[in-house]
GROMACS .gro file of C-alpha atoms in nm:
model
  208
    1UNK     CA    1   0.001  -0.004  -0.002
    2UNK     CA    2   0.284   0.231   0.071
    3UNK     CA    3   0.421   0.168  -0.268
    4UNK     CA    4   0.095   0.245  -0.432
    5UNK     CA    5   0.080   0.577  -0.250
    6UNK     CA    6   0.428   0.649  -0.365
    7UNK     CA    7   0.334   0.580  -0.724
    8UNK     CA    8   0.027   0.794  -0.690
    9UNK     CA    9   0.228   1.093  -0.565
   10UNK     CA   10   0.467   1.056  -0.851
   11UNK     CA   11   0.182   1.055  -1.096
   12UNK     CA   12   0.043   1.379  -0.939
   13UNK     CA   13   0.391   1.532  -0.944
   14UNK     CA   14   0.416   1.445  -1.313
   15UNK     CA   15   0.069   1.575  -1.379
   16UNK     CA   16   0.153   1.897  -1.200
   17UNK     CA   17   0.470   1.937  -1.390
   18UNK     CA   18   0.283   1.877  -1.713
   19UNK     CA   19   0.016   2.125  -1.630
   20UNK     CA   20   0.288   2.380  -1.522
   21UNK     CA   21   0.467   2.327  -1.853
   22UNK     CA   22   0.135   2.370  -2.048
   23UNK     CA   23   0.048   2.692  -1.858
   24UNK     CA   24   0.395   2.824  -1.911
   25UNK     CA   25   0.373   2.747  -2.294
   26UNK     CA   26   0.027   2.897  -2.300
   27UNK     CA   27   0.154   3.215  -2.134
   28UNK     CA   28   0.454   3.227  -2.379
   29UNK     CA   29   0.212   3.184  -2.678
   30UNK     CA   30  -0.018   3.455  -2.541
   31UNK     CA   31   0.286   3.693  -2.487
   32UNK     CA   32   0.405   3.626  -2.837
   33UNK     CA   33   0.051   3.692  -2.973
   34UNK     CA   34   0.041   4.018  -2.776
   35UNK     CA   35   0.379   4.119  -2.907
   36UNK     CA   36   0.270   4.038  -3.262
   37UNK     CA   37  -0.043   4.255  -3.220
   38UNK     CA   38   0.157   4.533  -3.076
   39UNK     CA   39   0.396   4.523  -3.365
   40UNK     CA   40   0.110   4.531  -3.609
   41UNK     CA   41  -0.047   4.819  -3.420
   42UNK     CA   42   0.292   5.011  -3.427
   43UNK     CA   43   0.327   4.941  -3.797
   44UNK     CA   44  -0.031   5.052  -3.867
   45UNK     CA   45   0.035   5.376  -3.672
   46UNK     CA   46   0.359   5.434  -3.875
   47UNK     CA   47   0.164   5.367  -4.193
   48UNK     CA   48  -0.110   5.605  -4.106
   49UNK     CA   49   0.153   5.861  -3.996
   50UNK     CA   50   0.332   5.829  -4.332
   51UNK     CA   51   0.002   5.865  -4.515
   52UNK     CA   52  -0.079   6.185  -4.323
   53UNK     CA   53   0.264   6.324  -4.387
   54UNK     CA   54   0.238   6.241  -4.754
   55UNK     CA   55  -0.106   6.408  -4.768
   56UNK     CA   56   0.016   6.708  -4.584
   57UNK     CA   57   0.320   6.739  -4.816
   58UNK     CA   58   0.096   6.705  -5.125
   59UNK     CA   59  -0.131   6.977  -4.983
   60UNK     CA   60   0.160   7.206  -4.912
   61UNK     CA   61   0.290   7.141  -5.270
   62UNK     CA   62  -0.050   7.226  -5.410
   63UNK     CA   63  -0.057   7.549  -5.207
   64UNK     CA   64   0.297   7.631  -5.329
   65UNK     CA   65   0.188   7.575  -5.692
   66UNK     CA   66  -0.129   7.790  -5.642
   67UNK     CA   67   0.074   8.064  -5.483
   68UNK     CA   68   0.327   8.060  -5.772
   69UNK     CA   69   0.037   8.069  -6.015
   70UNK     CA   70  -0.115   8.369  -5.837
   71UNK     CA   71   0.227   8.540  -5.824
   72UNK     CA   72   0.265   8.484  -6.211
   73UNK     CA   73  -0.082   8.633  -6.259
   74UNK     CA   74   0.006   8.938  -6.050
   75UNK     CA   75   0.335   8.983  -6.242
   76UNK     CA   76   0.155   8.965  -6.574
   77UNK     CA   77  -0.096   9.225  -6.452
   78UNK     CA   78   0.183   9.452  -6.330
   79UNK     CA   79   0.360   9.411  -6.672
   80UNK     CA   80   0.038   9.504  -6.852
   81UNK     CA   81   0.004   9.815  -6.624
   82UNK     CA   82   0.363   9.912  -6.701
   83UNK     CA   83   0.305   9.871  -7.078
   84UNK     CA   84  -0.010  10.092  -7.058
   85UNK     CA   85   0.191  10.355  -6.852
   86UNK     CA   86   0.472  10.346  -7.111
   87UNK     CA   87   0.220  10.403  -7.397
   88UNK     CA   88   0.059  10.694  -7.207
   89UNK     CA   89   0.408  10.842  -7.133
   90UNK     CA   90   0.501  10.808  -7.495
   91UNK     CA   91   0.182  10.992  -7.600
   92UNK     CA   92   0.248  11.262  -7.345
   93UNK     CA   93   0.603  11.298  -7.468
   94UNK     CA   94   0.484  11.324  -7.830
   95UNK     CA   95   0.240  11.598  -7.728
   96UNK     CA   96   0.508  11.779  -7.538
   97UNK     CA   97   0.736  11.751  -7.845
   98UNK     CA   98   0.465  11.902  -8.063
   99UNK     CA   99   0.424  12.190  -7.819
  100UNK     CA  100   0.796  12.240  -7.811
  101UNK     CA  101   0.809  12.247  -8.199
  102UNK     CA  102   0.542  12.525  -8.195
  103UNK     CA  103   0.751  12.714  -7.946
  104UNK     CA  104   1.062  12.677  -8.158
  105UNK     CA  105   0.872  12.819  -8.458
  106UNK     CA  106   0.814  13.133  -8.250
  107UNK     CA  107   1.182  13.169  -8.165
  108UNK     CA  108   1.338  13.209  -8.510
  109UNK     CA  109   1.567  13.489  -8.411
  110UNK     CA  110   1.703  13.289  -8.111
  111UNK     CA  111   1.760  12.983  -8.326
  112UNK     CA  112   2.008  13.166  -8.548
  113UNK     CA  113   2.241  13.220  -8.242
  114UNK     CA  114   2.175  12.869  -8.110
  115UNK     CA  115   2.277  12.714  -8.443
  116UNK     CA  116   2.638  12.818  -8.412
  117UNK     CA  117   2.656  12.707  -8.049
  118UNK     CA  118   2.497  12.376  -8.132
  119UNK     CA  119   2.744  12.298  -8.414
  120UNK     CA  120   3.036  12.383  -8.193
  121UNK     CA  121   2.900  12.165  -7.917
  122UNK     CA  122   2.834  11.878  -8.150
  123UNK     CA  123   3.188  11.892  -8.285
  124UNK     CA  124   3.322  11.902  -7.924
  125UNK     CA  125   3.097  11.618  -7.823
  126UNK     CA  126   3.208  11.399  -8.107
  127UNK     CA  127   3.576  11.467  -8.018
  128UNK     CA  128   3.510  11.386  -7.650
  129UNK     CA  129   3.317  11.070  -7.742
  130UNK     CA  130   3.598  10.940  -7.957
  131UNK     CA  131   3.852  11.014  -7.682
  132UNK     CA  132   3.635  10.866  -7.408
  133UNK     CA  133   3.555  10.555  -7.614
  134UNK     CA  134   3.926  10.480  -7.682
  135UNK     CA  135   4.012  10.530  -7.315
  136UNK     CA  136   3.715  10.331  -7.196
  137UNK     CA  137   3.783  10.038  -7.428
  138UNK     CA  138   4.146  10.024  -7.312
  139UNK     CA  139   4.046  10.012  -6.938
  140UNK     CA  140   3.722   9.815  -6.928
  141UNK     CA  141   3.608   9.453  -7.016
  142UNK     CA  142   3.343   9.331  -7.244
  143UNK     CA  143   3.050   9.406  -7.017
  144UNK     CA  144   3.156   9.763  -6.961
  145UNK     CA  145   3.219   9.792  -7.333
  146UNK     CA  146   2.856   9.695  -7.409
  147UNK     CA  147   2.734   9.942  -7.149
  148UNK     CA  148   2.944  10.217  -7.305
  149UNK     CA  149   2.811  10.133  -7.643
  150UNK     CA  150   2.461  10.165  -7.518
  151UNK     CA  151   2.532  10.504  -7.360
  152UNK     CA  152   2.707  10.614  -7.673
  153UNK     CA  153   2.425  10.525  -7.897
  154UNK     CA  154   2.179  10.696  -7.673
  155UNK     CA  155   2.394  11.013  -7.680
  156UNK     CA  156   2.440  10.988  -8.054
  157UNK     CA  157   2.071  10.953  -8.102
  158UNK     CA  158   2.016  11.258  -7.885
  159UNK     CA  159   2.272  11.442  -8.105
  160UNK     CA  160   2.099  11.324  -8.417
  161UNK     CA  161   1.764  11.436  -8.278
  162UNK     CA  162   1.903  11.777  -8.196
  163UNK     CA  163   2.069  11.791  -8.544
  164UNK     CA  164   1.732  11.693  -8.708
  165UNK     CA  165   1.547  11.954  -8.499
  166UNK     CA  166   1.805  12.212  -8.595
  167UNK     CA  167   1.767  12.119  -8.965
  168UNK     CA  168   1.391  12.146  -8.931
  169UNK     CA  169   1.428  12.492  -8.776
  170UNK     CA  170   1.666  12.589  -9.057
  171UNK     CA  171   1.422  12.467  -9.320
  172UNK     CA  172   1.146  12.677  -9.151
  173UNK     CA  173   1.380  12.982  -9.141
  174UNK     CA  174   1.458  12.936  -9.515
  175UNK     CA  175   1.090  12.896  -9.589
  176UNK     CA  176   1.017  13.202  -9.399
  177UNK     CA  177   1.294  13.394  -9.569
  178UNK     CA  178   1.175  13.278  -9.907
  179UNK     CA  179   0.831  13.390  -9.824
  180UNK     CA  180   0.956  13.738  -9.723
  181UNK     CA  181   1.171  13.765 -10.040
  182UNK     CA  182   0.870  13.662 -10.244
  183UNK     CA  183   0.651  13.930 -10.073
  184UNK     CA  184   0.924  14.196 -10.127
  185UNK     CA  185   0.953  14.098 -10.489
  186UNK     CA  186   0.583  14.114 -10.540
  187UNK     CA  187   0.572  14.449 -10.372
  188UNK     CA  188   0.855  14.577 -10.595
  189UNK     CA  189   0.672  14.446 -10.903
  190UNK     CA  190   0.356  14.617 -10.786
  191UNK     CA  191   0.531  14.943 -10.737
  192UNK     CA  192   0.703  14.916 -11.082
  193UNK     CA  193   0.363  14.856 -11.241
  194UNK     CA  194   0.215  15.147 -11.062
  195UNK     CA  195   0.510  15.371 -11.162
  196UNK     CA  196   0.480  15.261 -11.519
  197UNK     CA  197   0.109  15.318 -11.523
  198UNK     CA  198   0.174  15.669 -11.370
  199UNK     CA  199   0.436  15.757 -11.645
  200UNK     CA  200   0.204  15.625 -11.912
  201UNK     CA  201  -0.080  15.835 -11.767
  202UNK     CA  202   0.146  16.145 -11.779
  203UNK     CA  203   0.244  16.085 -12.132
  204UNK     CA  204  -0.112  16.041 -12.230
  205UNK     CA  205  -0.199  16.367 -12.071
  206UNK     CA  206   0.085  16.534 -12.257
  207UNK     CA  207  -0.028  16.394 -12.589
  208UNK     CA  208  -0.372  16.514 -12.521
   0.00000   0.00000   0.00000
Protein backbone atom coordinates (compact mmCIF):
# COMPACT_ATOMS: atom_id res chain seq x y z
CA UNK A 1 0.00 0.00 0.00
CA UNK A 2 2.89 2.36 0.71
CA UNK A 3 4.27 1.61 -2.70
CA UNK A 4 0.95 2.46 -4.33
CA UNK A 5 0.78 5.74 -2.45
CA UNK A 6 4.28 6.53 -3.64
CA UNK A 7 3.30 5.80 -7.24
CA UNK A 8 0.22 7.97 -6.89
CA UNK A 9 2.28 10.91 -5.60
CA UNK A 10 4.70 10.55 -8.50
CA UNK A 11 1.79 10.55 -10.96
CA UNK A 12 0.42 13.72 -9.34
CA UNK A 13 3.89 15.31 -9.45
CA UNK A 14 4.21 14.43 -13.14
CA UNK A 15 0.70 15.77 -13.78
CA UNK A 16 1.51 18.99 -11.94
CA UNK A 17 4.72 19.39 -13.93
CA UNK A 18 2.84 18.77 -17.18
CA UNK A 19 0.14 21.29 -16.27
CA UNK A 20 2.82 23.78 -15.24
CA UNK A 21 4.64 23.29 -18.56
CA UNK A 22 1.40 23.65 -20.50
CA UNK A 23 0.49 26.84 -18.60
CA UNK A 24 3.96 28.21 -19.16
CA UNK A 25 3.71 27.44 -22.89
CA UNK A 26 0.25 29.03 -23.00
CA UNK A 27 1.54 32.16 -21.33
CA UNK A 28 4.49 32.28 -23.78
CA UNK A 29 2.12 31.87 -26.74
CA UNK A 30 -0.17 34.54 -25.32
CA UNK A 31 2.81 36.91 -24.86
CA UNK A 32 4.04 36.26 -28.41
CA UNK A 33 0.55 36.95 -29.74
CA UNK A 34 0.38 40.20 -27.76
CA UNK A 35 3.81 41.20 -29.06
CA UNK A 36 2.69 40.39 -32.63
CA UNK A 37 -0.46 42.48 -32.21
CA UNK A 38 1.58 45.32 -30.71
CA UNK A 39 4.00 45.19 -33.65
CA UNK A 40 1.08 45.29 -36.08
CA UNK A 41 -0.43 48.22 -34.16
CA UNK A 42 2.88 50.11 -34.29
CA UNK A 43 3.27 49.36 -38.02
CA UNK A 44 -0.29 50.54 -38.66
CA UNK A 45 0.35 53.75 -36.74
CA UNK A 46 3.55 54.31 -38.73
CA UNK A 47 1.68 53.65 -41.99
CA UNK A 48 -1.08 56.08 -41.04
CA UNK A 49 1.51 58.67 -40.00
CA UNK A 50 3.33 58.26 -43.32
CA UNK A 51 0.01 58.67 -45.18
CA UNK A 52 -0.82 61.83 -43.19
CA UNK A 53 2.64 63.25 -43.84
CA UNK A 54 2.35 62.42 -47.56
CA UNK A 55 -1.09 64.03 -47.70
CA UNK A 56 0.20 67.11 -45.86
CA UNK A 57 3.19 67.35 -48.19
CA UNK A 58 0.91 67.04 -51.24
CA UNK A 59 -1.36 69.76 -49.83
CA UNK A 60 1.62 72.04 -49.18
CA UNK A 61 2.89 71.40 -52.72
CA UNK A 62 -0.55 72.26 -54.11
CA UNK A 63 -0.61 75.46 -52.06
CA UNK A 64 2.88 76.32 -53.30
CA UNK A 65 1.85 75.77 -56.93
CA UNK A 66 -1.29 77.89 -56.45
CA UNK A 67 0.80 80.64 -54.82
CA UNK A 68 3.27 80.58 -57.71
CA UNK A 69 0.37 80.72 -60.19
CA UNK A 70 -1.12 83.72 -58.35
CA UNK A 71 2.27 85.45 -58.28
CA UNK A 72 2.65 84.86 -62.03
CA UNK A 73 -0.81 86.34 -62.61
CA UNK A 74 0.05 89.39 -60.51
CA UNK A 75 3.36 89.84 -62.35
CA UNK A 76 1.55 89.65 -65.71
CA UNK A 77 -0.98 92.21 -64.48
CA UNK A 78 1.81 94.52 -63.33
CA UNK A 79 3.57 94.10 -66.69
CA UNK A 80 0.38 95.07 -68.54
CA UNK A 81 0.04 98.12 -66.28
CA UNK A 82 3.66 99.11 -67.02
CA UNK A 83 3.02 98.72 -70.77
CA UNK A 84 -0.07 100.92 -70.54
CA UNK A 85 1.87 103.55 -68.56
CA UNK A 86 4.70 103.45 -71.12
CA UNK A 87 2.23 104.04 -73.96
CA UNK A 88 0.64 106.89 -72.04
CA UNK A 89 4.04 108.42 -71.31
CA UNK A 90 5.02 108.08 -74.97
CA UNK A 91 1.84 109.88 -76.04
CA UNK A 92 2.46 112.62 -73.48
CA UNK A 93 6.06 112.95 -74.69
CA UNK A 94 4.83 113.25 -78.27
CA UNK A 95 2.38 115.99 -77.30
CA UNK A 96 5.09 117.81 -75.38
CA UNK A 97 7.36 117.54 -78.40
CA UNK A 98 4.69 119.02 -80.64
CA UNK A 99 4.23 121.89 -78.19
CA UNK A 100 7.99 122.41 -78.12
CA UNK A 101 8.07 122.48 -81.93
CA UNK A 102 5.43 125.21 -81.96
CA UNK A 103 7.48 127.16 -79.45
CA UNK A 104 10.60 126.75 -81.58
CA UNK A 105 8.77 128.19 -84.57
CA UNK A 106 8.11 131.30 -82.48
CA UNK A 107 11.80 131.66 -81.68
CA UNK A 108 13.35 132.04 -85.13
CA UNK A 109 15.65 134.89 -84.11
CA UNK A 110 17.02 132.91 -81.13
CA UNK A 111 17.58 129.84 -83.31
CA UNK A 112 20.12 131.68 -85.48
CA UNK A 113 22.38 132.19 -82.46
CA UNK A 114 21.78 128.68 -81.11
CA UNK A 115 22.78 127.13 -84.43
CA UNK A 116 26.42 128.17 -84.14
CA UNK A 117 26.56 127.08 -80.49
CA UNK A 118 24.96 123.74 -81.31
CA UNK A 119 27.40 123.01 -84.15
CA UNK A 120 30.35 123.84 -81.89
CA UNK A 121 28.95 121.65 -79.12
CA UNK A 122 28.35 118.78 -81.54
CA UNK A 123 31.91 118.92 -82.80
CA UNK A 124 33.24 119.05 -79.24
CA UNK A 125 30.98 116.18 -78.16
CA UNK A 126 32.13 114.03 -81.07
CA UNK A 127 35.77 114.64 -80.20
CA UNK A 128 35.10 113.88 -76.53
CA UNK A 129 33.15 110.73 -77.45
CA UNK A 130 36.01 109.39 -79.56
CA UNK A 131 38.55 110.10 -76.81
CA UNK A 132 36.33 108.64 -74.09
CA UNK A 133 35.55 105.57 -76.17
CA UNK A 134 39.24 104.81 -76.83
CA UNK A 135 40.14 105.30 -73.15
CA UNK A 136 37.16 103.30 -71.94
CA UNK A 137 37.82 100.36 -74.27
CA UNK A 138 41.44 100.25 -73.11
CA UNK A 139 40.45 100.07 -69.41
CA UNK A 140 37.18 98.13 -69.24
CA UNK A 141 36.09 94.58 -70.12
CA UNK A 142 33.42 93.33 -72.47
CA UNK A 143 30.51 94.05 -70.17
CA UNK A 144 31.59 97.65 -69.58
CA UNK A 145 32.19 97.95 -73.31
CA UNK A 146 28.59 96.96 -74.07
CA UNK A 147 27.31 99.45 -71.51
CA UNK A 148 29.47 102.17 -73.04
CA UNK A 149 28.13 101.35 -76.49
CA UNK A 150 24.57 101.65 -75.18
CA UNK A 151 25.27 105.04 -73.60
CA UNK A 152 27.13 106.17 -76.70
CA UNK A 153 24.26 105.19 -78.97
CA UNK A 154 21.79 107.00 -76.74
CA UNK A 155 23.96 110.11 -76.80
CA UNK A 156 24.43 109.88 -80.56
CA UNK A 157 20.69 109.47 -81.00
CA UNK A 158 20.19 112.56 -78.87
CA UNK A 159 22.70 114.43 -81.02
CA UNK A 160 20.97 113.21 -84.16
CA UNK A 161 17.62 114.35 -82.79
CA UNK A 162 19.07 117.75 -81.98
CA UNK A 163 20.63 117.92 -85.43
CA UNK A 164 17.34 116.95 -87.06
CA UNK A 165 15.51 119.53 -84.98
CA UNK A 166 18.08 122.15 -85.97
CA UNK A 167 17.69 121.20 -89.64
CA UNK A 168 13.92 121.48 -89.30
CA UNK A 169 14.29 124.91 -87.78
CA UNK A 170 16.66 125.92 -90.61
CA UNK A 171 14.17 124.69 -93.18
CA UNK A 172 11.47 126.73 -91.47
CA UNK A 173 13.75 129.77 -91.40
CA UNK A 174 14.59 129.36 -95.09
CA UNK A 175 10.91 128.95 -95.93
CA UNK A 176 10.13 132.07 -93.96
CA UNK A 177 12.96 133.95 -95.67
CA UNK A 178 11.75 132.76 -99.08
CA UNK A 179 8.27 133.92 -98.22
CA UNK A 180 9.61 137.35 -97.20
CA UNK A 181 11.68 137.63 -100.40
CA UNK A 182 8.64 136.65 -102.45
CA UNK A 183 6.49 139.27 -100.73
CA UNK A 184 9.21 141.93 -101.24
CA UNK A 185 9.55 140.98 -104.91
CA UNK A 186 5.80 141.13 -105.42
CA UNK A 187 5.72 144.51 -103.70
CA UNK A 188 8.53 145.79 -105.93
CA UNK A 189 6.77 144.49 -109.04
CA UNK A 190 3.55 146.13 -107.90
CA UNK A 191 5.34 149.42 -107.36
CA UNK A 192 7.02 149.17 -110.80
CA UNK A 193 3.65 148.52 -112.44
CA UNK A 194 2.15 151.48 -110.61
CA UNK A 195 5.10 153.69 -111.62
CA UNK A 196 4.84 152.58 -115.26
CA UNK A 197 1.12 153.23 -115.21
CA UNK A 198 1.73 156.69 -113.69
CA UNK A 199 4.33 157.56 -116.37
CA UNK A 200 2.04 156.27 -119.10
CA UNK A 201 -0.80 158.35 -117.69
CA UNK A 202 1.47 161.47 -117.73
CA UNK A 203 2.48 160.79 -121.33
CA UNK A 204 -1.14 160.36 -122.32
CA UNK A 205 -2.00 163.69 -120.75
CA UNK A 206 0.89 165.35 -122.56
CA UNK A 207 -0.31 163.92 -125.87
CA UNK A 208 -3.78 165.16 -125.18
